[in-house]
Coordinates of C-alpha atoms in Angstrom, one line a residue:
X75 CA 6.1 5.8 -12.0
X76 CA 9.4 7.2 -12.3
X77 CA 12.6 5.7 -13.6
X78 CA 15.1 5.1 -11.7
X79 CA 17.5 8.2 -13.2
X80 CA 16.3 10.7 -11.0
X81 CA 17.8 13.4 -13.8
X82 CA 15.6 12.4 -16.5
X83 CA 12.5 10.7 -15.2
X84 CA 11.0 8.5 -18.1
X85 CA 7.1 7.5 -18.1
X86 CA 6.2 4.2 -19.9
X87 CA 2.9 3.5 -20.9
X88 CA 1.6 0.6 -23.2
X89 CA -2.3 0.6 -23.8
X90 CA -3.1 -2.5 -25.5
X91 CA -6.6 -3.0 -27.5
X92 CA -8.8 -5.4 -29.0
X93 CA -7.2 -8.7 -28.4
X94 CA -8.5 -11.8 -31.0
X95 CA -7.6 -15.1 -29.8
X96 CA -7.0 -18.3 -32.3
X97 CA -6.2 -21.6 -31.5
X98 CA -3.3 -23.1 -32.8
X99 CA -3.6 -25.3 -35.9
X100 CA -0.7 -27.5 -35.3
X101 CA -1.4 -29.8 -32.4
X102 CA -0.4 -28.7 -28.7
X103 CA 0.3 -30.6 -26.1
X104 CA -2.0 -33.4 -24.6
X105 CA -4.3 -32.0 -21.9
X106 CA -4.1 -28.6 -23.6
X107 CA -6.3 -28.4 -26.1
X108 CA -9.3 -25.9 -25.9
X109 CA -12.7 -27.8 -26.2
X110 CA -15.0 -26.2 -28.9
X111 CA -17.7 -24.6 -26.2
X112 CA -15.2 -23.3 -23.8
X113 CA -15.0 -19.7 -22.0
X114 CA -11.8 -18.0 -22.6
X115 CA -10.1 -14.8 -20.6
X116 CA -6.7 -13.2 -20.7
X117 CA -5.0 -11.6 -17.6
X118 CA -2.1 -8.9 -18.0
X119 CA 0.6 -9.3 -15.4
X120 CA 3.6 -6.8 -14.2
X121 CA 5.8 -8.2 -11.5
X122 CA 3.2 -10.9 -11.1
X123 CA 0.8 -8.7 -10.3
X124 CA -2.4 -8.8 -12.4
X125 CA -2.9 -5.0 -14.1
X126 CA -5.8 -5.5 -16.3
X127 CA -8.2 -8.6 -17.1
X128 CA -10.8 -8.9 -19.7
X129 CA -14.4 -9.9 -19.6
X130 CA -15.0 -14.1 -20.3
X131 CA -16.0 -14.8 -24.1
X132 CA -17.8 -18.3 -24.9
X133 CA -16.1 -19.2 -28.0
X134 CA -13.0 -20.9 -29.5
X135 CA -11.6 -17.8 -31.0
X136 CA -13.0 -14.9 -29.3
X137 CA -12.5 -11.5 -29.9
X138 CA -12.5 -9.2 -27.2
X139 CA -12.2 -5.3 -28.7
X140 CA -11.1 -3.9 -25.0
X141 CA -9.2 -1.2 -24.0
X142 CA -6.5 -1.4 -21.6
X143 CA -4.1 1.8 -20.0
X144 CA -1.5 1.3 -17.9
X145 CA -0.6 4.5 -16.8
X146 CA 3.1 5.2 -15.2
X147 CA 5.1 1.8 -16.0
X148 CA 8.2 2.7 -15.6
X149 CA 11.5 1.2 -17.3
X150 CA 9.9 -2.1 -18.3
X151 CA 12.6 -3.8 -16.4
X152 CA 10.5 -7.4 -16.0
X153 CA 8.4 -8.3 -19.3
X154 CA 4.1 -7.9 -19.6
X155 CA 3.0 -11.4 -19.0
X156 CA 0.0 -12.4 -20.9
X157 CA -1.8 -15.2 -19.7
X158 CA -4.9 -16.9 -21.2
X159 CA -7.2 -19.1 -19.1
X160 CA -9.8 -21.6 -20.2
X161 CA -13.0 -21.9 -18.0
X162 CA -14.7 -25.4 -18.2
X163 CA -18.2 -26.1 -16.8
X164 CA -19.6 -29.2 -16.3
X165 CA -22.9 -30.5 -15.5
X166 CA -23.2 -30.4 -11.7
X167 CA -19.8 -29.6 -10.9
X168 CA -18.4 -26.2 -10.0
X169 CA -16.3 -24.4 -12.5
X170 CA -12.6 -25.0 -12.8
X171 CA -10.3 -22.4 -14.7
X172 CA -7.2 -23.9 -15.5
X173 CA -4.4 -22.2 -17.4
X174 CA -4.1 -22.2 -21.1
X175 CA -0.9 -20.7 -22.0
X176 CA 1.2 -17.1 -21.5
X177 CA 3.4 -15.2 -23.6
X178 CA 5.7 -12.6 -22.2
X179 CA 6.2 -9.6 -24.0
X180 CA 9.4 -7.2 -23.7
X181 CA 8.0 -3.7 -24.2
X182 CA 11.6 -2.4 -24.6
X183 CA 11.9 -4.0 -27.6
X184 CA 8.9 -2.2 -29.1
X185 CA 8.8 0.5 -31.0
X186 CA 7.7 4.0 -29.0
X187 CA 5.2 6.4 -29.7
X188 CA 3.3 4.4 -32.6
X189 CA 0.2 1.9 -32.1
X190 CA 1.4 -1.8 -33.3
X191 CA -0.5 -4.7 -34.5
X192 CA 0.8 -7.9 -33.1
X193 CA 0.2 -11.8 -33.1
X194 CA 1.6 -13.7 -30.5
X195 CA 1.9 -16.7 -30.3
X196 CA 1.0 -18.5 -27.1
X197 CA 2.7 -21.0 -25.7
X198 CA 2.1 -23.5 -23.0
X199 CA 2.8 -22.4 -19.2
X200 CA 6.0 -24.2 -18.9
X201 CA 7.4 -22.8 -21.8
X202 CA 7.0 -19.1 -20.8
X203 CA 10.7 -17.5 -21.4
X204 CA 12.1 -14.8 -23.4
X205 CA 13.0 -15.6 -26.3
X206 CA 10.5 -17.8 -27.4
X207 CA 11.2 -21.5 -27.4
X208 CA 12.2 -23.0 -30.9
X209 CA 9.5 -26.0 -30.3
X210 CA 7.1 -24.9 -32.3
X211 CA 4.8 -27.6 -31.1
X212 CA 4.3 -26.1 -27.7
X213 CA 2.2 -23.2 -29.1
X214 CA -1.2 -23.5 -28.2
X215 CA -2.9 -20.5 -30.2
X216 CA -2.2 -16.8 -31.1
X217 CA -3.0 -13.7 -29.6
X218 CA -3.8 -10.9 -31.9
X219 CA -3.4 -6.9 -30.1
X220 CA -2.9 -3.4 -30.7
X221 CA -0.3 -1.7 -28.3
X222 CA 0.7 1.5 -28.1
X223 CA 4.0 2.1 -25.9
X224 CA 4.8 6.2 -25.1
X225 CA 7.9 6.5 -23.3
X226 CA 8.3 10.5 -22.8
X227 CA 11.0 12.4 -20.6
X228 CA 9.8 14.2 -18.0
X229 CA 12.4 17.0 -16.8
X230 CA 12.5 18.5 -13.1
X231 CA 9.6 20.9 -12.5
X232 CA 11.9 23.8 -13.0
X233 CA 12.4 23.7 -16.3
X234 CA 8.5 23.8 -17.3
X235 CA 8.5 27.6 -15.4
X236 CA 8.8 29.3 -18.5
X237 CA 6.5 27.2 -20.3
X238 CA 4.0 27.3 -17.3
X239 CA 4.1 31.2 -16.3
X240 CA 5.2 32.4 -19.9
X241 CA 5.1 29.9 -22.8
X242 CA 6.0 27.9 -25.1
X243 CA 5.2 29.0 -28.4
X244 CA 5.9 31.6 -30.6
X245 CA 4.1 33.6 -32.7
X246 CA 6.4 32.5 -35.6
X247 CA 5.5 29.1 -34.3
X248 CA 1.8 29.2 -34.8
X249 CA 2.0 31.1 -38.4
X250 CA 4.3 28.6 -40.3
X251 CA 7.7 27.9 -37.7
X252 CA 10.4 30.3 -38.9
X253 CA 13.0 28.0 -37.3
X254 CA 13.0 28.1 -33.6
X255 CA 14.8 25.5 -31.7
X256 CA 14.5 26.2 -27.7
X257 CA 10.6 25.6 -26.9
X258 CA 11.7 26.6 -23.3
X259 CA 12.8 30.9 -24.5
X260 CA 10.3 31.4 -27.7
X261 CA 9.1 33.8 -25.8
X262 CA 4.8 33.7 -26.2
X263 CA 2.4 34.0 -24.4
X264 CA 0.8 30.3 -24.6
X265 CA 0.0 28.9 -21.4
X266 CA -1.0 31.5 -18.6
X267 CA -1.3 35.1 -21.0
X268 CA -5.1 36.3 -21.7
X269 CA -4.6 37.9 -24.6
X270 CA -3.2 35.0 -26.9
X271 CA -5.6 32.6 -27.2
X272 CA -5.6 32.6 -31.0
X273 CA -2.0 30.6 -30.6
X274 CA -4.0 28.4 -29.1
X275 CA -6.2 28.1 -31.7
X276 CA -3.8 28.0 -34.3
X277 CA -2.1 24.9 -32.7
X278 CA -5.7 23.4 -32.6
X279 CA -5.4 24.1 -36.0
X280 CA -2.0 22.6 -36.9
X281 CA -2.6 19.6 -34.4
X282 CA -5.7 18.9 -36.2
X283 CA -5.3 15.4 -36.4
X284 CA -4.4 14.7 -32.8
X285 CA -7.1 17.4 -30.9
X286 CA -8.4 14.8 -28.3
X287 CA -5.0 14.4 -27.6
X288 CA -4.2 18.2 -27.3
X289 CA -7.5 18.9 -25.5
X290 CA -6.7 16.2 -22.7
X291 CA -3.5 17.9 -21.9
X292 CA -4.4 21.1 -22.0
X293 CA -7.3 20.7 -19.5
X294 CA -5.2 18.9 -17.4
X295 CA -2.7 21.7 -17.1
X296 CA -5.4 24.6 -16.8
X297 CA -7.4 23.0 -14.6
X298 CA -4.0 22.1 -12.3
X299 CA -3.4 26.2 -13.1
X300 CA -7.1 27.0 -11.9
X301 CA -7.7 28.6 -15.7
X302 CA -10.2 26.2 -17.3
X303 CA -13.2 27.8 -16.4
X304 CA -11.5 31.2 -18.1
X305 CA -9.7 29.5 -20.4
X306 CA -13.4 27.5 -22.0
X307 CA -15.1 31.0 -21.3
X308 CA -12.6 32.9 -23.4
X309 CA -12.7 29.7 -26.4
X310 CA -16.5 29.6 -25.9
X311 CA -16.9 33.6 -26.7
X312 CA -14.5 33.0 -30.2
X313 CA -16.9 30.2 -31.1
X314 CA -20.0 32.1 -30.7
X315 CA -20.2 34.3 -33.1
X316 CA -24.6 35.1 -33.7
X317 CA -24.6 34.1 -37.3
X318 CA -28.5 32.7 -37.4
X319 CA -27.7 30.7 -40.7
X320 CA -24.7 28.2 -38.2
X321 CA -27.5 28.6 -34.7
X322 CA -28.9 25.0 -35.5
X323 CA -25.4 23.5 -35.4
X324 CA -24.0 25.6 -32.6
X325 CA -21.4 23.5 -31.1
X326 CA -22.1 20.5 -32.8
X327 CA -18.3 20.0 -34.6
X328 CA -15.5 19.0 -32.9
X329 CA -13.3 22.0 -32.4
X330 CA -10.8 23.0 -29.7
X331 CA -13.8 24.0 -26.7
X332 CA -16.0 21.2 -27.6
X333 CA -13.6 18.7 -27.2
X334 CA -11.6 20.5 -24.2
X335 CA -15.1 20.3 -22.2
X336 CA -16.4 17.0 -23.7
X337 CA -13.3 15.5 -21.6
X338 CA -13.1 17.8 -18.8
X339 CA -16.9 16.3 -18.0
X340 CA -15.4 13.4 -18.5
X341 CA -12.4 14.4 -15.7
X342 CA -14.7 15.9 -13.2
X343 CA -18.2 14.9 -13.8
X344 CA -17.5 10.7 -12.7
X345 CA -19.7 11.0 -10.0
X346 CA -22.1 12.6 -11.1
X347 CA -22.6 10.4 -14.2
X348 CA -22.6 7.6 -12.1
X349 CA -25.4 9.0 -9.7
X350 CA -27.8 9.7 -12.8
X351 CA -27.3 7.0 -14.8
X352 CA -25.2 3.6 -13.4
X353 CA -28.1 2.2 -11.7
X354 CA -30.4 1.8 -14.6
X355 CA -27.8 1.5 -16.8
X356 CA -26.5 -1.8 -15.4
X357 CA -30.2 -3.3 -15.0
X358 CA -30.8 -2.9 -18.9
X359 CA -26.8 -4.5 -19.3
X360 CA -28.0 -7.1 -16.3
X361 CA -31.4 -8.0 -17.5
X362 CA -30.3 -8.2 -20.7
X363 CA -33.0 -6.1 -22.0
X364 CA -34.6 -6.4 -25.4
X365 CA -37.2 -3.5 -26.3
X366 CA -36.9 -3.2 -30.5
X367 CA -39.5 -0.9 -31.8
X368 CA -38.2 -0.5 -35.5
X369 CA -40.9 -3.1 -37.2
X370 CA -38.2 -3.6 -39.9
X371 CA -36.0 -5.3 -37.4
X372 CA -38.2 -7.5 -36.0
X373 CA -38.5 -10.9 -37.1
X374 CA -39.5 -11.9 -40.9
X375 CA -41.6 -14.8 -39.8
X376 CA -43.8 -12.8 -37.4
X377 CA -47.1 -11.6 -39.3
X378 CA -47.8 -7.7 -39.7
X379 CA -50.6 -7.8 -36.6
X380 CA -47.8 -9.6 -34.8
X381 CA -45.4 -6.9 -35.1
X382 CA -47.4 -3.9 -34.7
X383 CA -48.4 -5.7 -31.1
X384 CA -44.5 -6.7 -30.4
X385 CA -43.7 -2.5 -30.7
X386 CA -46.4 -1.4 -29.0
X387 CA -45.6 -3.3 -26.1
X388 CA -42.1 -2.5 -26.7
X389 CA -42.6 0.9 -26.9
X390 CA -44.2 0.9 -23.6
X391 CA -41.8 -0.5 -22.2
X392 CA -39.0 1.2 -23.5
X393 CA -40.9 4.7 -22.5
X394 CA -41.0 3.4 -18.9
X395 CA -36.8 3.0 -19.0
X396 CA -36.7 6.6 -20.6
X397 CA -38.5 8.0 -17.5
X398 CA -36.7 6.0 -15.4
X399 CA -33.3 7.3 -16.8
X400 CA -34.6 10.9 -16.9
X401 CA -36.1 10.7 -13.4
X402 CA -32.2 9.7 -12.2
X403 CA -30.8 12.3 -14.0
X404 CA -33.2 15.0 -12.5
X405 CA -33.4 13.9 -9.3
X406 CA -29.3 14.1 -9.6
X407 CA -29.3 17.2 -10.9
X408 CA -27.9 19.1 -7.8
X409 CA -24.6 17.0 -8.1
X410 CA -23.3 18.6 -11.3
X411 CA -19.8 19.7 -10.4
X412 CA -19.9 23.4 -9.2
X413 CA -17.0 24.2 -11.5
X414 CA -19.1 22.9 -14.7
X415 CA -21.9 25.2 -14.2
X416 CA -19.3 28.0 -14.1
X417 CA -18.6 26.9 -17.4
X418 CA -22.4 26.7 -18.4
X419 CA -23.2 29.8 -17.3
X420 CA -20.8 31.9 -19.1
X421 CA -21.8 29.5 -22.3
X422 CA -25.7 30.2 -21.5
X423 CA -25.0 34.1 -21.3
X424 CA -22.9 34.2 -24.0
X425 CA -25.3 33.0 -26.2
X426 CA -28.3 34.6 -25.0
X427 CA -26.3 38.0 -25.8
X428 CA -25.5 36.9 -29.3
X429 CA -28.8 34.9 -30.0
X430 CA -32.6 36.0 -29.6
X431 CA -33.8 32.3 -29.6
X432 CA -34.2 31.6 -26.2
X433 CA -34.5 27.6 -27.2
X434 CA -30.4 28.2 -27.9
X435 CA -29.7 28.7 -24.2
X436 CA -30.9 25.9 -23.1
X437 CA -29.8 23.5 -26.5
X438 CA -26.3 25.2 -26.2
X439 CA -25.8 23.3 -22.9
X440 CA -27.5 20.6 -23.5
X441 CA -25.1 19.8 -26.6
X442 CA -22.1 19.7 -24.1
X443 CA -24.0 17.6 -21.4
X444 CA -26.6 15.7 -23.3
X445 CA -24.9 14.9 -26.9
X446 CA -21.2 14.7 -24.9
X447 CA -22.0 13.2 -21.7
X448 CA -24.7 11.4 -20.9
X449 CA -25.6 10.1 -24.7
X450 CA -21.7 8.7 -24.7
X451 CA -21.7 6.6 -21.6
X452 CA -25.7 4.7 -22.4
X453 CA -23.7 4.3 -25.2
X454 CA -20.4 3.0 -24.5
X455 CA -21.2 2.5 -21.1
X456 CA -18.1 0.1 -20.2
X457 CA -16.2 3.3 -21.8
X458 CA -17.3 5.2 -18.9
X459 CA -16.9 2.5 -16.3
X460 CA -20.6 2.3 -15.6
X461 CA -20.7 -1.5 -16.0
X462 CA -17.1 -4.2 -16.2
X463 CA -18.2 -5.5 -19.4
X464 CA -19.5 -5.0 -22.6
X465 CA -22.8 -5.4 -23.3
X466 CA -24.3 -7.9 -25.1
X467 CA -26.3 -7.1 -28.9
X468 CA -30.1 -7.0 -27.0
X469 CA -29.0 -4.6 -24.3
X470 CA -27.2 -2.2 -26.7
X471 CA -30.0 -2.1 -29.1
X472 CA -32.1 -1.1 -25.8
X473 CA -29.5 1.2 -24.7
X474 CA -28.8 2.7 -28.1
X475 CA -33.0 3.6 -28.2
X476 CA -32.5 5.4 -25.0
X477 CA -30.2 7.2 -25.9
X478 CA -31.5 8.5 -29.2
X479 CA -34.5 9.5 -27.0
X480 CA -32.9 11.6 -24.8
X481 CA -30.7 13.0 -27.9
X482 CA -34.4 13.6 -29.0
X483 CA -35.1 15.2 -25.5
X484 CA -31.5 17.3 -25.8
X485 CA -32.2 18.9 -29.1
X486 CA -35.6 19.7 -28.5
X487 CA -36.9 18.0 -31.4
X488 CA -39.7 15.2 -32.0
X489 CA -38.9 12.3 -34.5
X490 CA -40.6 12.2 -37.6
X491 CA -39.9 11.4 -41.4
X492 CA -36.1 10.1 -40.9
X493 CA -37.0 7.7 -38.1
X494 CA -40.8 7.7 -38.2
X495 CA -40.4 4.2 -35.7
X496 CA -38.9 6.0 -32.7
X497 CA -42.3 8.6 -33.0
X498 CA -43.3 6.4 -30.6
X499 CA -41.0 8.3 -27.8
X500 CA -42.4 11.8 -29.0
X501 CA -44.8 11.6 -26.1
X502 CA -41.9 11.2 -23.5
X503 CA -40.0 13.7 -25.3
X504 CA -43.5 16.6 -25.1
X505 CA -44.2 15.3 -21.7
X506 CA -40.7 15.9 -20.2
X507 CA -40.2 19.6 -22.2
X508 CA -40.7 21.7 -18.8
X509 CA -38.8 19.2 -16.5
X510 CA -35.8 20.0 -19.2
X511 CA -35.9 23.3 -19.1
X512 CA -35.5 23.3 -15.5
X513 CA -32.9 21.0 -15.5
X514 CA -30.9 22.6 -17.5
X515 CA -31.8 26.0 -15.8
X516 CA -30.5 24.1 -12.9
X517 CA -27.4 23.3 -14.2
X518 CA -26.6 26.4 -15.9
X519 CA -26.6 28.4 -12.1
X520 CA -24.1 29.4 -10.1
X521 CA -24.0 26.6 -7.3
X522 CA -24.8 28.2 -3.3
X523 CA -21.9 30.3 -2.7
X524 CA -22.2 29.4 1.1
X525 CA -22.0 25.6 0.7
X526 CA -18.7 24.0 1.3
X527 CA -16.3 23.1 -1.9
X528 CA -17.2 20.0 -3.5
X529 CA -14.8 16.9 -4.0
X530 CA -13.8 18.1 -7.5
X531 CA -12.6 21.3 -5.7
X532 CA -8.6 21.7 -4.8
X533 CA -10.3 23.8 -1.8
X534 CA -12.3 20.1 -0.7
X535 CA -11.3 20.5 3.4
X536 CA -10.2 16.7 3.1
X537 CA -7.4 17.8 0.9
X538 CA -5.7 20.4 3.0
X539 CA -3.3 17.8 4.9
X540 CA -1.9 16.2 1.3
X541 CA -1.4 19.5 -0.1
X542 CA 0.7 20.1 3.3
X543 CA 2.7 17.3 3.2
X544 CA 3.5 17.5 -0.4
X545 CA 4.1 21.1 -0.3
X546 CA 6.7 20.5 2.8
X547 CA 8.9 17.8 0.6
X548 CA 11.9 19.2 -1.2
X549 CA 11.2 20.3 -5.0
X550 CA 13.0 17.1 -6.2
X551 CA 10.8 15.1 -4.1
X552 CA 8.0 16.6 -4.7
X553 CA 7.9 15.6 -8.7
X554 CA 5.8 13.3 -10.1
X555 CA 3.1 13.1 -7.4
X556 CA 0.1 14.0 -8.6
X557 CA -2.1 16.3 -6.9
X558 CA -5.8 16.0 -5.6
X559 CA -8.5 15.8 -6.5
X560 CA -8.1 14.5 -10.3
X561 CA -4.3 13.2 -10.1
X562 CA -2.9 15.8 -12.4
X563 CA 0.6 16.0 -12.9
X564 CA 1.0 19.2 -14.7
X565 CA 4.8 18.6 -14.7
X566 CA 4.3 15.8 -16.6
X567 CA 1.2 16.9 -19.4
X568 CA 4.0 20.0 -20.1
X569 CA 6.5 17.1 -21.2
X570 CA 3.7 15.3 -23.0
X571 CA 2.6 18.5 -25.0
X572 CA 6.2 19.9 -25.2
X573 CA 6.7 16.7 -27.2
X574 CA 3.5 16.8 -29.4
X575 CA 4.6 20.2 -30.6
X576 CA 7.8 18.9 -31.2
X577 CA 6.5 16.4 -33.4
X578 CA 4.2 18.8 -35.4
X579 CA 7.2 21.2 -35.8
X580 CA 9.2 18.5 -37.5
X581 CA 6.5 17.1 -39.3
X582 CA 7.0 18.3 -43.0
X583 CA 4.7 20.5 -44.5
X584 CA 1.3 19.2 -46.6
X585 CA 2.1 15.8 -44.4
X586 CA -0.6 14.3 -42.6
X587 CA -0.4 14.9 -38.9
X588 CA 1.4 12.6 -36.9
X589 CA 0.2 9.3 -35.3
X590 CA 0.4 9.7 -31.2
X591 CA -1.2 8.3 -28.9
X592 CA -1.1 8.9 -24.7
X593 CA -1.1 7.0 -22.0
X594 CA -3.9 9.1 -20.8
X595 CA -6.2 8.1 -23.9
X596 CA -7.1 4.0 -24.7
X597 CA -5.8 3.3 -27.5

């Protein structure tokens, strides 16, 4: 959202992480005071509106560890309202949430651009004002977060041409800044010219501390250019270089490509994630599932017979969840995004030119969409908005199994002396062998040239009419709105990047790089 000076736009973004709630030690007021088994969640308000709202934690002081983005603020003109409610159950009557306190925060008053650790204090509901009441007997507990605020200028569309159909940086820029000034006239080839992309390396290089940042924005604004898929295929063919003694780790380190397609999956590949794995996924989360098969983390007072019948059964069990997953994911298969196995299959034939292991053309793609895709979300599955909440200690023990197994699966190796308990999944992992190499066969195709454009296509039929309309507006009305069908704003991730290479130009040399973070990332 836009401020309200149409000649320099600002966009206003606070992300706010990992709140930690303590109750006050000085007394609060009478009929406020938390009992020790209580449930406790916050809400984040805007205009009273509720933006964000985090999962319910039974205990006195819980800590939460959530990520929130808020994406498009604007000026901050009204304060972010926290509010913190106490759920209290009693036996046979329904559940009454009643308020605890609220704190309202003024993000102008923060500082920009920088993450923050705060405590603040909460206060009781009829005490919410800024500033803060002097009564200090009317707080009620503390509220420990991280925010992050980014405001960033965003110019009219017109003055990102050059930087769009020309560039940004300079030569001189990406071998040591000789001194340039105007990012808008350096002159390069950065954005849109095929035969630089060493400068785009070399910022990679420079920017090395904030590369999931400068991978985000630049997918963003080649795939709003339509030049990812050329762009990755031209990063991918640098990267791949035949040297037999590196094969085995082929991909594995986070440079410029693997982190430019690790979030691009993550941009286009939702539904598709969703379809192979949200299902099961939220059973394990739902059911609470508890499958350990490592004997030395099973209780100390069960005897040794006792344990070796515990992981067998286990083990079983947990080999049944692994087909399950892998049986979604298969079955799924066909709804990869079209424009991701354009990407594989320039990967797949890059390799099998510079490679006579035929094992690497199917391990190169299965270290982008096994190791950076689906092993990421069983993991972090609220991180990938596969389930609302975070799971509790027995269903991420489960999901973290299943996901070694299929990492087992992925790499095309069985367990042995480093993790000789998870040999139980070798069986799964021999039995499935052929049903992977199709899939990833599969994946690494070009999709039916005769079927109509996917969703994650700008050529989607449903799309035509928006792209009219917006088209048909005036160039100063047409800013700022995104465009279908992953709301990019190219406009805007050229003011974000024109910034982070600002901030690396002035950082001094030998320095570490800069802290940023973006409204686009949680912080």
């Amino acid at each position: 959202m836009s401020s309200l000076d149409d000649k320099s736009p600002a966009s206003s973004a606070p992300a706010a992480a990992a709140p930690h709630l303590e109750p006050a030690k000085s007394a609060p007021p009478a009929g406020s005071q938390p009992a020790a088994d209580c449930f406790f969640f916050v809400e984040l308000q805007w205009d009273g509106d509720v933006f964000g709202r985090s999962t319910v934690k039974r205990t006195p002081s819980p800590f939460w560890s959530e990520p929130f983005r808020f994406a498009e603020i604007g000026s901050f003109k009204t304060p972010l309202v926290l509010n913190v409610y106490q759920i209290s159950r009693a036996p046979g009557l329904a559940a009454q949430i009643s308020l605890v306190g609220r704190r309202a925060l003024d993000c102008r008053a923060l500082a920009k651009n920088a993450p923050l650790q705060l405590w603040l204090p909460i206060y009781a509901d009829d005490t919410l004002a800024e500033p803060p009441p002097a009564n200090l007997t009317q707080i009620v507990g503390e509220l420990n977060l991280s925010i992050t605020v980014i405001e960033q200028v965003v110019l009219a569309e017109a003055e990102y041409a050059k930087m769009m159909n020309v560039g940004v940086l300079s030569l001189s820029l990406c071998a040591g800044w000789r001194g340039e000034s105007d990012l808008g006239t350096a002159g390069a080839q950065f954005l849109n010219n095929d035969n630089d992309i060493e400068l785009v390396l070399n910022l990679a290089h420079m920017a090395v501390g904030e590369l999931d940042r400068l991978s985000e924005l630049l997918i963003r604004i080649y795939e709003a250019n339509e030049r990812l898929v050329e762009r990755i295929s031209q990063l991918a063919a640098l990267e791949i270089n035949g040297d037999q003694s590196t094969a085995s780790i082929l991909f594995r380190a986070n440079t410029l490509l693997t982190k430019m397609l690790e979030a691009y999956m993550r941009l286009v590949g939702r539904t598709f994630l969703e379809a192979s794995l949200g299902a099961v996924i939220r059973r394990i989360c739902g059911a609470k599932v508890e499958l350990e098969i490592d004997p030395a983390k099973l209780k100390g007072s069960l005897s040794a017979h006792q344990k070796e019948k515990m992981v067998g059964e286990n083990a079983r069990e947990l080999t049944k969840i692994a087909n399950e997953i892998w049986q979604s994911m298969y079955i799924n298969r066909s709804k990869c995004p079209g424009r991701l196995r354009k990407i594989f299959v320039k990967i797949q034939e890059l390799v099998g030119n510079a490679y006579a292991d035929q094992d690497m053309r199917l391990t190169s793609i299965s270290a982008f969409v096994f190791l950076r895709f689906f092993v990421p979300a069983i993991l972090n599955p609220r991180l990938f908005n596969l389930i609302q909440f975070q799971p509790d200690s027995k269903s991420q023990r489960t999901l973290t199994l299943v996901a070694k197994t299929l990492q087992g699966l992925g790499n095309l190796t069985l367990f042995g002396v480093k993790e000789p308990w998870m040999s139980a999944m070798n069986e799964f992992i021999s039995t499935q062998l052929d049903s992977f190499r199709d899939y990833i066969s599969f994946i690494a195709s070009d999709s039916d040239g005769s079927a109509k454009p996917e969703w994650t296509s700008n050529q989607f039929e449903a799309y035509g009419l928006p792209y009219a309309l917006r088209a048909s507006l005036p160039p100063a009305s047409r800013d700022g709105i995104p465009t279908l069908p992953h709301l990019l704003d190219p406009v805007r991730d050229c003011a974000l990047l024109a910034s982070l290479v600002t901030l690396i130009h002035r950082k001094p040399s030998g320095d570490a790089p800069p802290t940023l973070r973006s409204s686009l990332l949680p912080t």
